[in-house]
Tab-separated table of C-alpha atoms and ligand atoms in Angstrom:
chain	number	residue	atom	x	y	z
A	1	UNK	CA	5.005	-14.736	28.355
A	2	UNK	CA	1.803	-16.667	28.768
A	3	UNK	CA	-0.433	-13.644	28.503
A	4	UNK	CA	-3.113	-13.464	25.861
A	5	UNK	CA	-1.938	-10.205	24.303
A	6	UNK	CA	1.579	-11.406	23.504
A	7	UNK	CA	2.089	-11.645	19.764
A	8	UNK	CA	3.374	-15.040	18.706
A	9	UNK	CA	4.052	-14.429	15.079
A	10	UNK	CA	6.397	-14.856	12.168
A	11	UNK	CA	7.926	-12.580	9.530
A	12	UNK	CA	8.655	-12.359	5.858
A	13	UNK	CA	9.427	-9.739	3.246
A	14	UNK	CA	7.799	-9.265	-0.128
A	15	UNK	CA	10.760	-9.412	-2.475
A	16	UNK	CA	12.193	-12.557	-0.860
A	17	UNK	CA	8.917	-14.478	-1.155
A	18	UNK	CA	6.467	-13.094	-3.692
A	19	UNK	CA	7.995	-13.480	-7.138
A	20	UNK	CA	5.526	-12.198	-9.783
A	21	UNK	CA	8.155	-9.557	-10.242
A	22	UNK	CA	6.513	-7.914	-13.225
A	23	UNK	CA	2.897	-8.799	-12.599
A	24	UNK	CA	-0.145	-6.588	-11.980
A	25	UNK	CA	1.663	-3.395	-12.845
A	26	UNK	CA	4.693	-3.867	-10.581
A	27	UNK	CA	7.842	-2.018	-11.643
A	28	UNK	CA	11.403	-3.108	-10.914
A	29	UNK	CA	13.076	-2.396	-7.604
A	30	UNK	CA	16.772	-2.407	-6.812
A	31	UNK	CA	16.269	-5.997	-5.680
A	32	UNK	CA	15.221	-6.943	-9.213
A	33	UNK	CA	18.053	-5.116	-10.917
A	34	UNK	CA	20.916	-5.542	-8.484
A	35	UNK	CA	24.115	-7.193	-9.609
A	36	UNK	CA	24.628	-10.623	-8.095
A	37	UNK	CA	28.188	-11.778	-7.697
A	38	UNK	CA	27.099	-15.347	-7.112
A	39	UNK	CA	25.108	-16.101	-10.244
A	40	UNK	CA	24.160	-19.616	-9.383
A	41	UNK	CA	21.817	-18.511	-6.600
A	42	UNK	CA	18.099	-17.958	-7.009
A	43	UNK	CA	16.923	-14.470	-7.836
A	44	UNK	CA	13.614	-12.891	-6.887
A	45	UNK	CA	11.713	-13.280	-10.151
A	46	UNK	CA	9.682	-16.207	-8.802
A	47	UNK	CA	11.116	-16.466	-5.273
A	48	UNK	CA	8.722	-18.902	-3.540
A	49	UNK	CA	5.752	-17.597	-5.526
A	50	UNK	CA	4.009	-16.336	-2.401
A	51	UNK	CA	2.201	-13.792	-4.590
A	52	UNK	CA	0.131	-16.653	-5.990
A	53	UNK	CA	0.237	-18.910	-2.911
A	54	UNK	CA	-0.596	-16.360	-0.214
A	55	UNK	CA	-3.979	-17.911	0.658
A	56	UNK	CA	-2.440	-21.349	1.135
A	57	UNK	CA	0.537	-19.909	3.048
A	58	UNK	CA	-1.601	-17.848	5.395
A	59	UNK	CA	-3.921	-20.800	6.040
A	60	UNK	CA	-0.932	-23.009	6.914
A	61	UNK	CA	0.487	-20.320	9.191
A	62	UNK	CA	-2.889	-19.937	10.893
A	63	UNK	CA	-2.834	-23.663	11.618
A	64	UNK	CA	0.573	-23.162	13.233
A	65	UNK	CA	-1.257	-20.894	15.675
A	66	UNK	CA	0.356	-17.498	15.068
A	67	UNK	CA	-1.668	-14.412	15.928
A	68	UNK	CA	0.482	-11.936	13.974
A	69	UNK	CA	2.315	-11.966	10.660
A	70	UNK	CA	4.839	-9.378	9.573
A	71	UNK	CA	4.875	-8.811	5.821
A	72	UNK	CA	6.235	-5.994	3.705
A	73	UNK	CA	4.529	-4.155	0.880
A	74	UNK	CA	6.655	-3.229	-2.126
A	75	UNK	CA	6.570	0.411	-3.151
A	76	UNK	CA	6.893	-0.858	-6.768
A	77	UNK	CA	3.446	-2.468	-6.616
A	78	UNK	CA	1.708	0.549	-5.098
A	79	UNK	CA	3.314	3.456	-6.982
A	80	UNK	CA	5.200	1.775	-9.827
A	81	UNK	CA	6.816	4.963	-11.102
A	82	UNK	CA	8.102	5.765	-7.619
A	83	UNK	CA	6.029	8.943	-7.626
A	84	UNK	CA	2.648	9.668	-9.173
A	85	UNK	CA	-0.299	7.404	-9.918
A	86	UNK	CA	-1.385	4.655	-7.563
A	87	UNK	CA	-1.681	1.158	-9.016
A	88	UNK	CA	-5.171	-0.141	-8.208
A	89	UNK	CA	-4.119	-3.744	-8.807
A	90	UNK	CA	-1.446	-3.400	-6.139
A	91	UNK	CA	-3.968	-1.988	-3.684
A	92	UNK	CA	-6.445	-4.777	-4.500
A	93	UNK	CA	-3.797	-7.439	-3.923
A	94	UNK	CA	-2.867	-6.221	-0.445
A	95	UNK	CA	-6.506	-5.674	0.475
A	96	UNK	CA	-6.994	-9.367	-0.264
A	97	UNK	CA	-3.841	-10.375	1.652
A	98	UNK	CA	-4.841	-8.320	4.705
A	99	UNK	CA	-8.418	-9.603	4.633
A	100	UNK	CA	-7.173	-13.183	4.387
A	101	UNK	CA	-4.994	-12.674	7.454
A	102	UNK	CA	-7.819	-11.102	9.416
A	103	UNK	CA	-10.200	-13.900	8.435
A	104	UNK	CA	-7.681	-16.270	10.053
A	105	UNK	CA	-7.386	-14.068	13.185
A	106	UNK	CA	-3.846	-13.081	12.286
A	107	UNK	CA	-2.911	-9.461	12.938
A	108	UNK	CA	-1.072	-7.932	9.967
A	109	UNK	CA	2.082	-6.002	10.853
A	110	UNK	CA	3.328	-4.222	7.784
A	111	UNK	CA	6.807	-2.993	6.919
A	112	UNK	CA	6.538	-0.142	4.433
A	113	UNK	CA	9.972	-0.699	2.903
A	114	UNK	CA	12.283	-3.722	2.946
A	115	UNK	CA	15.440	-2.973	0.917
A	116	UNK	CA	13.350	-2.486	-2.256
A	117	UNK	CA	13.590	1.062	-3.553
A	118	UNK	CA	11.990	1.534	-7.002
A	119	UNK	CA	14.882	1.253	-9.427
A	120	UNK	CA	14.083	4.485	-11.243
A	121	UNK	CA	14.380	6.389	-7.936
A	122	UNK	CA	17.760	4.739	-7.383
A	123	UNK	CA	18.818	5.897	-10.853
A	124	UNK	CA	17.861	9.423	-9.800
A	125	UNK	CA	20.164	9.292	-6.764
A	126	UNK	CA	18.215	7.058	-4.390
A	127	UNK	CA	18.547	7.908	-0.714
A	128	UNK	CA	21.146	10.540	-1.524
A	129	UNK	CA	18.521	12.561	-3.307
A	130	UNK	CA	16.215	14.510	-0.988
A	131	UNK	CA	13.392	14.005	-3.458
A	132	UNK	CA	13.311	10.344	-2.341
A	133	UNK	CA	12.168	11.487	1.106
A	134	UNK	CA	9.050	13.205	-0.239
A	135	UNK	CA	8.400	10.343	-2.658
A	136	UNK	CA	8.544	7.912	0.278
A	137	UNK	CA	6.219	10.082	2.335
A	138	UNK	CA	3.677	10.202	-0.503
A	139	UNK	CA	3.917	6.413	-0.855
A	140	UNK	CA	3.386	5.649	2.841
A	141	UNK	CA	0.441	8.047	2.957
A	142	UNK	CA	-1.179	5.868	0.295
A	143	UNK	CA	-0.537	2.765	2.438
A	144	UNK	CA	-1.944	4.330	5.580
A	145	UNK	CA	-5.028	5.697	3.775
A	146	UNK	CA	-5.910	2.416	2.060
A	147	UNK	CA	-5.025	-0.113	4.725
A	148	UNK	CA	-5.089	1.831	8.015
A	149	UNK	CA	-8.703	0.892	8.718
A	150	UNK	CA	-7.522	-2.707	9.293
A	151	UNK	CA	-3.774	-2.482	9.891
A	152	UNK	CA	-2.919	-0.902	13.231
A	153	UNK	CA	0.761	-1.804	13.590
A	154	UNK	CA	3.284	-0.503	11.095
A	155	UNK	CA	7.033	-0.763	10.735
A	156	UNK	CA	8.923	1.942	8.869
A	157	UNK	CA	12.150	1.035	7.054
A	158	UNK	CA	13.684	-2.402	7.491
A	159	UNK	CA	17.247	-2.381	8.827
A	160	UNK	CA	18.565	0.883	7.435
A	161	UNK	CA	21.752	0.126	9.403
A	162	UNK	CA	22.485	-3.193	7.713
A	163	UNK	CA	21.408	-1.826	4.345
A	164	UNK	CA	24.010	0.938	4.615
A	165	UNK	CA	26.799	-1.050	6.276
A	166	UNK	CA	26.523	-4.072	3.959
A	167	UNK	CA	25.402	-2.058	0.931
A	168	UNK	CA	26.773	-4.206	-1.898
A	169	UNK	CA	25.513	-7.457	-0.447
A	170	UNK	CA	22.058	-6.058	0.155
A	171	UNK	CA	21.307	-3.521	-2.557
A	172	UNK	CA	24.038	-4.307	-5.075
A	173	UNK	CA	25.985	-1.061	-5.118
A	174	UNK	CA	28.565	0.715	-3.034
A	175	UNK	CA	28.076	3.968	-1.115
A	176	UNK	CA	31.066	6.207	-0.541
A	177	UNK	CA	31.501	7.087	3.127
A	178	UNK	CA	29.958	10.527	2.580
A	179	UNK	CA	27.044	9.070	0.607
A	180	UNK	CA	26.414	6.391	3.221
A	181	UNK	CA	25.885	8.934	5.962
A	182	UNK	CA	23.882	11.345	3.860
A	183	UNK	CA	21.681	8.366	2.992
A	184	UNK	CA	21.519	7.561	6.725
A	185	UNK	CA	20.269	11.061	7.477
A	186	UNK	CA	17.772	11.083	4.617
A	187	UNK	CA	16.434	7.641	5.531
A	188	UNK	CA	15.961	8.702	9.113
A	189	UNK	CA	14.141	11.888	8.098
A	190	UNK	CA	11.958	9.773	5.796
A	191	UNK	CA	11.180	7.509	8.746
A	192	UNK	CA	10.065	10.544	10.758
A	193	UNK	CA	7.725	11.550	7.944
A	194	UNK	CA	6.177	8.063	8.089
A	195	UNK	CA	5.706	8.321	11.848
A	196	UNK	CA	4.011	11.682	11.439
A	197	UNK	CA	1.790	10.477	8.587
A	198	UNK	CA	0.769	7.293	10.412
A	199	UNK	CA	-0.314	9.205	13.502
A	200	UNK	CA	-2.186	11.726	11.377
A	201	UNK	CA	-4.015	9.242	9.143
A	202	UNK	CA	-4.565	6.325	11.579
A	203	UNK	CA	-5.435	7.821	14.974
A	204	UNK	CA	-5.436	4.414	16.667
A	205	UNK	CA	-2.408	3.218	14.699
A	206	UNK	CA	1.046	2.506	16.052
A	207	UNK	CA	4.340	2.661	14.241
A	208	UNK	CA	7.932	1.781	15.043
A	209	UNK	CA	11.361	1.564	13.448
A	210	UNK	CA	12.849	-1.827	12.588
A	211	UNK	CA	16.645	-1.763	12.782
A	212	UNK	CA	18.883	-4.776	13.320
A	213	UNK	CA	20.310	-4.311	16.804
A	214	UNK	CA	23.080	-6.442	18.292
A	215	UNK	CA	25.060	-5.325	21.249
A	216	UNK	CA	28.736	-4.953	20.301
A	217	UNK	CA	31.368	-6.598	22.508
A	218	UNK	CA	35.010	-5.489	22.800
A	219	UNK	CA	37.473	-8.262	21.875
A	220	UNK	CA	39.477	-7.670	25.072
A	221	UNK	CA	39.569	-5.342	28.083
A	222	UNK	CA	42.194	-3.188	26.332
A	223	UNK	CA	40.979	0.404	26.521
A	224	UNK	CA	41.442	0.722	22.746
A	225	UNK	CA	39.138	-2.251	22.203
A	226	UNK	CA	36.564	-0.759	24.556
A	227	UNK	CA	36.594	2.369	22.410
A	228	UNK	CA	36.306	0.267	19.247
A	229	UNK	CA	33.150	-1.305	20.695
A	230	UNK	CA	31.906	2.120	21.781
A	231	UNK	CA	32.208	3.432	18.221
A	232	UNK	CA	30.701	0.399	16.565
A	233	UNK	CA	27.814	0.346	19.039
A	234	UNK	CA	27.081	3.933	18.067
A	235	UNK	CA	27.541	3.414	14.325
A	236	UNK	CA	25.656	0.117	14.103
A	237	UNK	CA	23.005	0.459	16.790
A	238	UNK	CA	22.415	3.640	18.750
A	239	UNK	CA	22.639	6.106	15.861
A	240	UNK	CA	19.432	4.672	14.414
A	241	UNK	CA	17.443	4.310	17.614
A	242	UNK	CA	18.622	7.681	18.971
A	243	UNK	CA	17.386	9.399	15.842
A	244	UNK	CA	14.022	7.634	15.983
A	245	UNK	CA	13.359	7.784	19.704
A	246	UNK	CA	15.222	10.894	20.845
A	247	UNK	CA	15.294	12.899	17.629
A	248	UNK	CA	19.067	13.415	17.867
A	249	UNK	CA	22.232	12.504	16.037
A	250	UNK	CA	24.002	10.239	18.496
A	251	UNK	CA	26.998	12.200	19.883
A	252	UNK	CA	29.501	9.378	19.324
A	253	UNK	CA	28.310	9.004	15.730
A	254	UNK	CA	28.662	12.776	15.428
A	255	UNK	CA	32.276	12.584	16.604
A	256	UNK	CA	32.933	9.666	14.220
A	257	UNK	CA	31.448	11.554	11.275
A	258	UNK	CA	33.493	14.617	12.114
A	259	UNK	CA	36.722	12.590	12.366
A	260	UNK	CA	36.032	10.797	9.091
A	261	UNK	CA	35.270	13.988	7.199
A	262	UNK	CA	31.544	13.562	6.633
A	263	UNK	CA	29.413	16.666	6.319
A	264	UNK	CA	25.705	16.114	6.520
A	265	UNK	CA	23.341	18.294	4.551
A	266	UNK	CA	20.636	19.078	7.121
A	267	UNK	CA	17.790	21.405	6.232
A	268	UNK	CA	16.415	23.746	8.908
A	269	UNK	CA	12.873	22.569	8.184
A	270	UNK	CA	13.808	19.018	9.222
A	271	UNK	CA	14.141	20.082	12.851
A	272	UNK	CA	10.448	20.213	13.745
A	273	UNK	CA	9.671	16.928	11.997
A	274	UNK	CA	12.598	15.136	13.645
A	275	UNK	CA	12.029	16.427	17.157
A	276	UNK	CA	8.241	16.174	17.300
A	277	UNK	CA	7.446	12.719	15.930
A	278	UNK	CA	8.292	9.587	17.851
A	279	UNK	CA	7.632	5.862	17.562
A	280	UNK	CA	5.130	3.958	19.692
A	281	UNK	CA	7.258	0.827	19.949
A	282	UNK	CA	10.503	-0.638	18.655
A	283	UNK	CA	10.796	-3.485	16.176
A	284	UNK	CA	14.142	-5.205	16.727
A	285	UNK	CA	15.772	-7.727	14.396
A	286	UNK	CA	18.417	-9.896	16.023
A	287	UNK	CA	20.465	-12.802	14.659
A	288	UNK	CA	23.925	-12.549	16.142
A	289	UNK	CA	26.108	-10.351	18.314
A	290	UNK	CA	29.189	-8.500	17.099
A	291	UNK	CA	32.701	-8.330	18.513
A	292	UNK	CA	35.301	-5.763	17.506
A	293	UNK	CA	38.855	-4.729	18.262
A	294	UNK	CA	40.866	-1.624	17.587
A	295	UNK	CA	42.471	-2.215	14.170
A	296	UNK	CA	46.241	-2.337	14.025
A	297	UNK	CA	47.896	-0.355	11.255
A	298	UNK	CA	48.061	-2.233	7.971
A	299	UNK	CA	45.449	-4.762	9.076
A	300	UNK	CA	42.725	-5.692	6.673
A	301	UNK	CA	39.243	-7.053	7.266
A	302	UNK	CA	38.857	-10.774	8.009
A	303	UNK	CA	39.252	-12.811	4.851
A	304	UNK	CA	36.537	-15.101	3.548
A	305	UNK	CA	33.797	-13.892	5.836
A	306	UNK	CA	30.296	-13.832	4.445
A	307	UNK	CA	28.631	-12.580	7.575
A	308	UNK	CA	26.931	-9.301	6.745
A	309	UNK	CA	26.011	-8.504	10.301
A	310	UNK	CA	29.039	-8.666	12.566
A	311	UNK	CA	32.494	-9.866	11.560
A	312	UNK	CA	32.724	-8.333	8.136
A	313	UNK	CA	33.096	-4.782	9.409
A	314	UNK	CA	36.150	-2.587	9.296
A	315	UNK	CA	36.757	1.093	9.726
A	316	UNK	CA	40.454	2.023	9.924
A	317	UNK	CA	41.293	3.788	13.205
A	318	UNK	CA	37.931	2.871	14.753
A	319	UNK	CA	36.941	-0.808	14.766
A	320	UNK	CA	37.421	-4.117	13.062
A	321	UNK	CA	35.193	-7.189	13.364
A	322	UNK	CA	36.747	-10.300	14.888
A	323	UNK	CA	35.612	-13.858	15.482
A	324	UNK	CA	34.354	-14.255	19.021
A	325	UNK	CA	36.106	-17.392	20.320
A	326	UNK	CA	33.389	-18.034	22.898
A	327	UNK	CA	30.553	-18.443	20.403
A	328	UNK	CA	29.541	-21.255	18.047
A	329	UNK	CA	28.683	-20.465	14.444
A	330	UNK	CA	25.939	-21.546	12.084
A	331	UNK	CA	26.603	-23.147	8.687
A	332	UNK	CA	26.824	-19.692	7.133
A	333	UNK	CA	29.439	-18.349	9.499
A	334	UNK	CA	27.114	-16.285	11.703
A	335	UNK	CA	27.799	-16.572	15.405
A	336	UNK	CA	25.005	-17.891	17.600
A	337	UNK	CA	24.560	-15.863	20.759
A	338	UNK	CA	21.231	-16.203	22.588
A	339	UNK	CA	22.598	-14.496	25.701
A	340	UNK	CA	23.506	-11.590	23.432
A	341	UNK	CA	19.802	-11.148	22.697
A	342	UNK	CA	19.043	-10.854	26.396
A	343	UNK	CA	21.833	-8.300	26.817
A	344	UNK	CA	20.714	-6.402	23.726
A	345	UNK	CA	17.102	-6.235	24.932
A	346	UNK	CA	18.146	-4.996	28.355
A	347	UNK	CA	20.421	-2.354	26.826
A	348	UNK	CA	17.647	-1.180	24.509
A	349	UNK	CA	15.193	-0.963	27.380
A	350	UNK	CA	17.718	0.909	29.479
A	351	UNK	CA	18.183	3.511	26.737
A	352	UNK	CA	14.675	3.837	25.284
A	353	UNK	CA	12.018	2.326	27.596
A	354	UNK	CA	9.519	1.524	24.841
A	355	UNK	CA	7.556	-1.653	24.123
A	356	UNK	CA	9.611	-4.028	21.992
A	357	UNK	CA	8.652	-6.546	19.341
A	358	UNK	CA	11.370	-8.911	18.187
A	359	UNK	CA	10.527	-8.645	14.501
A	360	UNK	CA	13.218	-10.990	13.141
A	361	UNK	CA	15.298	-13.778	14.635
A	362	UNK	CA	16.056	-17.150	13.143
A	363	UNK	CA	18.510	-19.661	11.807
A	364	UNK	CA	19.577	-19.911	8.178
A	365	UNK	CA	20.476	-23.549	7.472
A	366	UNK	CA	20.693	-26.211	4.787
A	367	UNK	CA	17.480	-28.219	5.271
A	368	UNK	CA	16.995	-31.643	3.817
A	369	UNK	CA	13.653	-32.849	2.556
A	370	UNK	CA	13.196	-36.556	3.277
A	371	UNK	CA	11.522	-38.878	0.784
A	372	UNK	CA	8.325	-38.665	2.834
A	373	UNK	CA	8.386	-34.849	2.791
A	374	UNK	CA	9.621	-34.141	6.273
A	375	UNK	CA	12.306	-31.777	7.483
A	376	UNK	CA	13.923	-32.678	10.780
A	377	UNK	CA	15.286	-29.243	11.715
A	378	UNK	CA	16.188	-29.830	15.341
A	379	UNK	CA	19.039	-27.304	14.950
A	380	UNK	CA	16.430	-24.592	14.202
A	381	UNK	CA	14.280	-25.651	17.140
A	382	UNK	CA	17.339	-25.409	19.403
A	383	UNK	CA	18.209	-21.962	18.083
A	384	UNK	CA	14.664	-20.628	18.477
A	385	UNK	CA	14.205	-22.180	21.919
A	386	UNK	CA	17.431	-20.630	23.197
A	387	UNK	CA	16.423	-17.199	21.917
A	388	UNK	CA	12.888	-17.451	23.299
A	389	UNK	CA	14.395	-18.413	26.639
A	390	UNK	CA	16.501	-15.245	26.478
A	391	UNK	CA	13.422	-13.170	25.746
A	392	UNK	CA	11.620	-14.726	28.689
A	393	UNK	CA	14.565	-13.923	30.944
A	394	UNK	CA	14.653	-10.348	29.632
A	395	UNK	CA	10.939	-10.051	30.341
A	396	UNK	CA	11.497	-11.350	33.858
A	397	UNK	CA	14.127	-8.609	34.211
A	398	UNK	CA	11.498	-6.021	33.295
A	399	UNK	CA	11.952	-5.558	29.541
A	400	UNK	CA	8.541	-5.006	27.903
A	401	UNK	CA	8.858	-7.453	25.007
A	402	UNK	CA	5.356	-7.751	23.542
A	403	UNK	CA	5.867	-10.041	20.587
A	404	UNK	CA	8.145	-12.500	18.846
A	405	UNK	CA	8.029	-12.714	15.043
A	406	UNK	CA	10.827	-15.012	13.940
A	407	UNK	CA	12.356	-15.155	10.496
A	408	UNK	CA	10.872	-16.652	8.589
A	409	UNK	CA	7.278	-17.721	8.264
A	410	UNK	CA	8.003	-19.774	5.151
A	411	UNK	CA	11.211	-20.516	3.284
A	412	UNK	CA	12.382	-17.548	1.260
A	413	UNK	CA	15.333	-16.444	-0.782
A	414	UNK	CA	18.121	-15.254	1.478
A	415	UNK	CA	19.221	-11.730	0.645
A	416	UNK	CA	22.532	-12.828	-0.830
A	417	UNK	CA	22.788	-16.559	-0.286
A	418	UNK	CA	19.835	-17.885	-2.252
A	419	UNK	CA	17.278	-20.527	-1.291
A	420	UNK	CA	19.949	-22.899	0.009
A	421	UNK	CA	19.981	-20.835	3.207
A	422	UNK	CA	16.536	-21.631	4.543
A	423	UNK	CA	14.844	-19.990	7.501
A	424	UNK	CA	11.185	-21.006	7.338
A	425	UNK	CA	8.820	-23.040	9.494
A	426	UNK	CA	7.435	-24.241	6.168
A	427	UNK	CA	9.647	-25.787	3.512
A	428	UNK	CA	9.130	-24.738	-0.101
A	429	UNK	CA	10.256	-27.296	-2.651
A	430	UNK	CA	12.516	-25.554	-5.138
A	431	UNK	CA	16.239	-25.176	-5.494
A	432	UNK	CA	18.432	-22.393	-6.803
A	433	UNK	CA	17.612	-22.800	-10.488
A	434	UNK	CA	14.940	-25.489	-10.627
A	435	UNK	CA	11.510	-24.337	-9.505
A	436	UNK	CA	10.373	-27.947	-8.967
A	437	UNK	CA	6.865	-28.175	-7.460
A	438	UNK	CA	6.921	-25.137	-5.158
A	439	UNK	CA	4.942	-27.367	-2.794
A	440	UNK	CA	4.789	-26.419	0.891
A	441	UNK	CA	5.748	-28.867	3.676
A	442	UNK	CA	5.668	-28.031	7.397
A	443	UNK	CA	8.997	-28.703	9.107
A	444	UNK	CA	9.468	-30.202	12.569
A	445	UNK	CA	9.984	-26.632	13.804
A	446	UNK	CA	6.431	-25.810	12.612
A	447	UNK	CA	4.915	-28.419	14.947
A	448	UNK	CA	7.273	-27.457	17.745
A	449	UNK	CA	6.326	-23.746	17.440
A	450	UNK	CA	2.624	-24.637	17.311
A	451	UNK	CA	2.989	-26.517	20.551
A	452	UNK	CA	4.976	-23.703	22.152
A	453	UNK	CA	2.324	-21.156	21.189
A	454	UNK	CA	-0.413	-23.345	22.683
A	455	UNK	CA	1.538	-23.444	25.920
A	456	UNK	CA	2.149	-19.695	25.864
A	457	UNK	CA	5.951	-19.978	25.776
A	458	UNK	CA	8.671	-22.230	27.114
A	459	UNK	CA	7.536	-23.885	30.296
A	460	UNK	CA	10.848	-25.112	31.671
A	461	UNK	CA	12.106	-21.911	33.301
B	1	BG6	C1	17.849	-9.360	7.762
B	1	BG6	C2	16.885	-8.963	6.677
B	1	BG6	O1	18.986	-8.571	7.613
B	1	BG6	O2	18.398	-10.620	7.735
B	1	BG6	C3	16.240	-10.125	5.927
B	1	BG6	O3	15.896	-8.093	7.149
B	1	BG6	C4	17.254	-11.212	5.710
B	1	BG6	O4	15.679	-9.627	4.747
B	1	BG6	C5	17.759	-11.690	7.055
B	1	BG6	O5	16.773	-12.299	4.956
B	1	BG6	C6	18.755	-12.814	6.969
B	1	BG6	O6	19.817	-12.464	6.129
B	1	BG6	P1	20.227	-13.372	4.908
B	1	BG6	O7	21.355	-12.696	4.250
B	1	BG6	O8	20.606	-14.686	5.496
B	1	BG6	O9	19.025	-13.482	4.033
């Protein structure tokens, strides 16, 4: 890991950090309009006000020693109507953000889309409407043309798999089964159009997908449970990477769609786009593994589970999420499985053999600010250290992991659990409803990560 080209970074998304939700010409996205069941949690109107604090935040992150920062750009700031005129104020803002990063020797890695479809496009059918694909392509072409001279690494669409599987928790509405898979297909075609456009517009640019990939374990050695894991691996993981990297609909997903009565509308003209444009690398988000069993008749999903990524999954006759008795959990009910990251990376390398950047990984926790403005987050340090160790072991086993960009650079608003679930290296003083000072305080994990970066990784292997 101690090579000079390895990217030691951090990640964030725009809607969870920026705020300024109606400033400088920005329109509303589905993140601004989505229904929130839990009304006492923070929304994204101010978030952590990164829109106004970006210079301070980037300077603090530079002092932590990172050489790469993953951000996202909101479509609603660049083309507020979803299609049509470009908003110059949006372009000017991200020019300034990118230039600030570069001035601090931080490589910008930009996600074009992080759960934040312009709301008016959602009203017109969203990802079930083919017109969204061409609107997305036009939007990313604007990004590549304006920022491609300085930004050489791009990520397409953040976690389309989690967005579709945990729809209500992430985007605030429910897809029918048919809609979910038509949206899957349309999203994946849109991703291909971004890959094509990036290669066309930025000849020395690189682009990759950014799904959330966690290897799925069977609950037992029962053959039915093995098949449950086979299906959920295909549905959750391989369907997305197979489409991106191989240009195919994964055969097990195909079988699952057939058995569940889904008919995909596929246009003949998609074929060339899908089979001729491929990513340069893979961005992989990983928090937890998943374990499933074959569901017994009449069984329901696990009650009281808030975990969007593994246990809260259920498809009658195929798979049902279960609690893995061998794994500890975090305060928000997500299992902690560092070895699962090593397994996942090796499986991904076995199937796709492309460079990998771990573009999200981190621990959501209740942090406590002491009276002298410190945060003693040893639990986060432990989590990160265990996962970095796994990455180092995967590298030693031959997996080309080229960067680690944990979630999150600074505290942000969790997708559905508010600011109480903190991930950052830098604490932001606010709570769910009270904006307080919005002051920034480095946590213990900030100093620990700085030291680790200086040493080029964990030294105790
Ligand atoms: C990923 C998303 O799914 O998980 C992030 O890309 C998100 O946007 C992260 O914040 C953690 O999930 P949550 O629900 O704890 O915010």
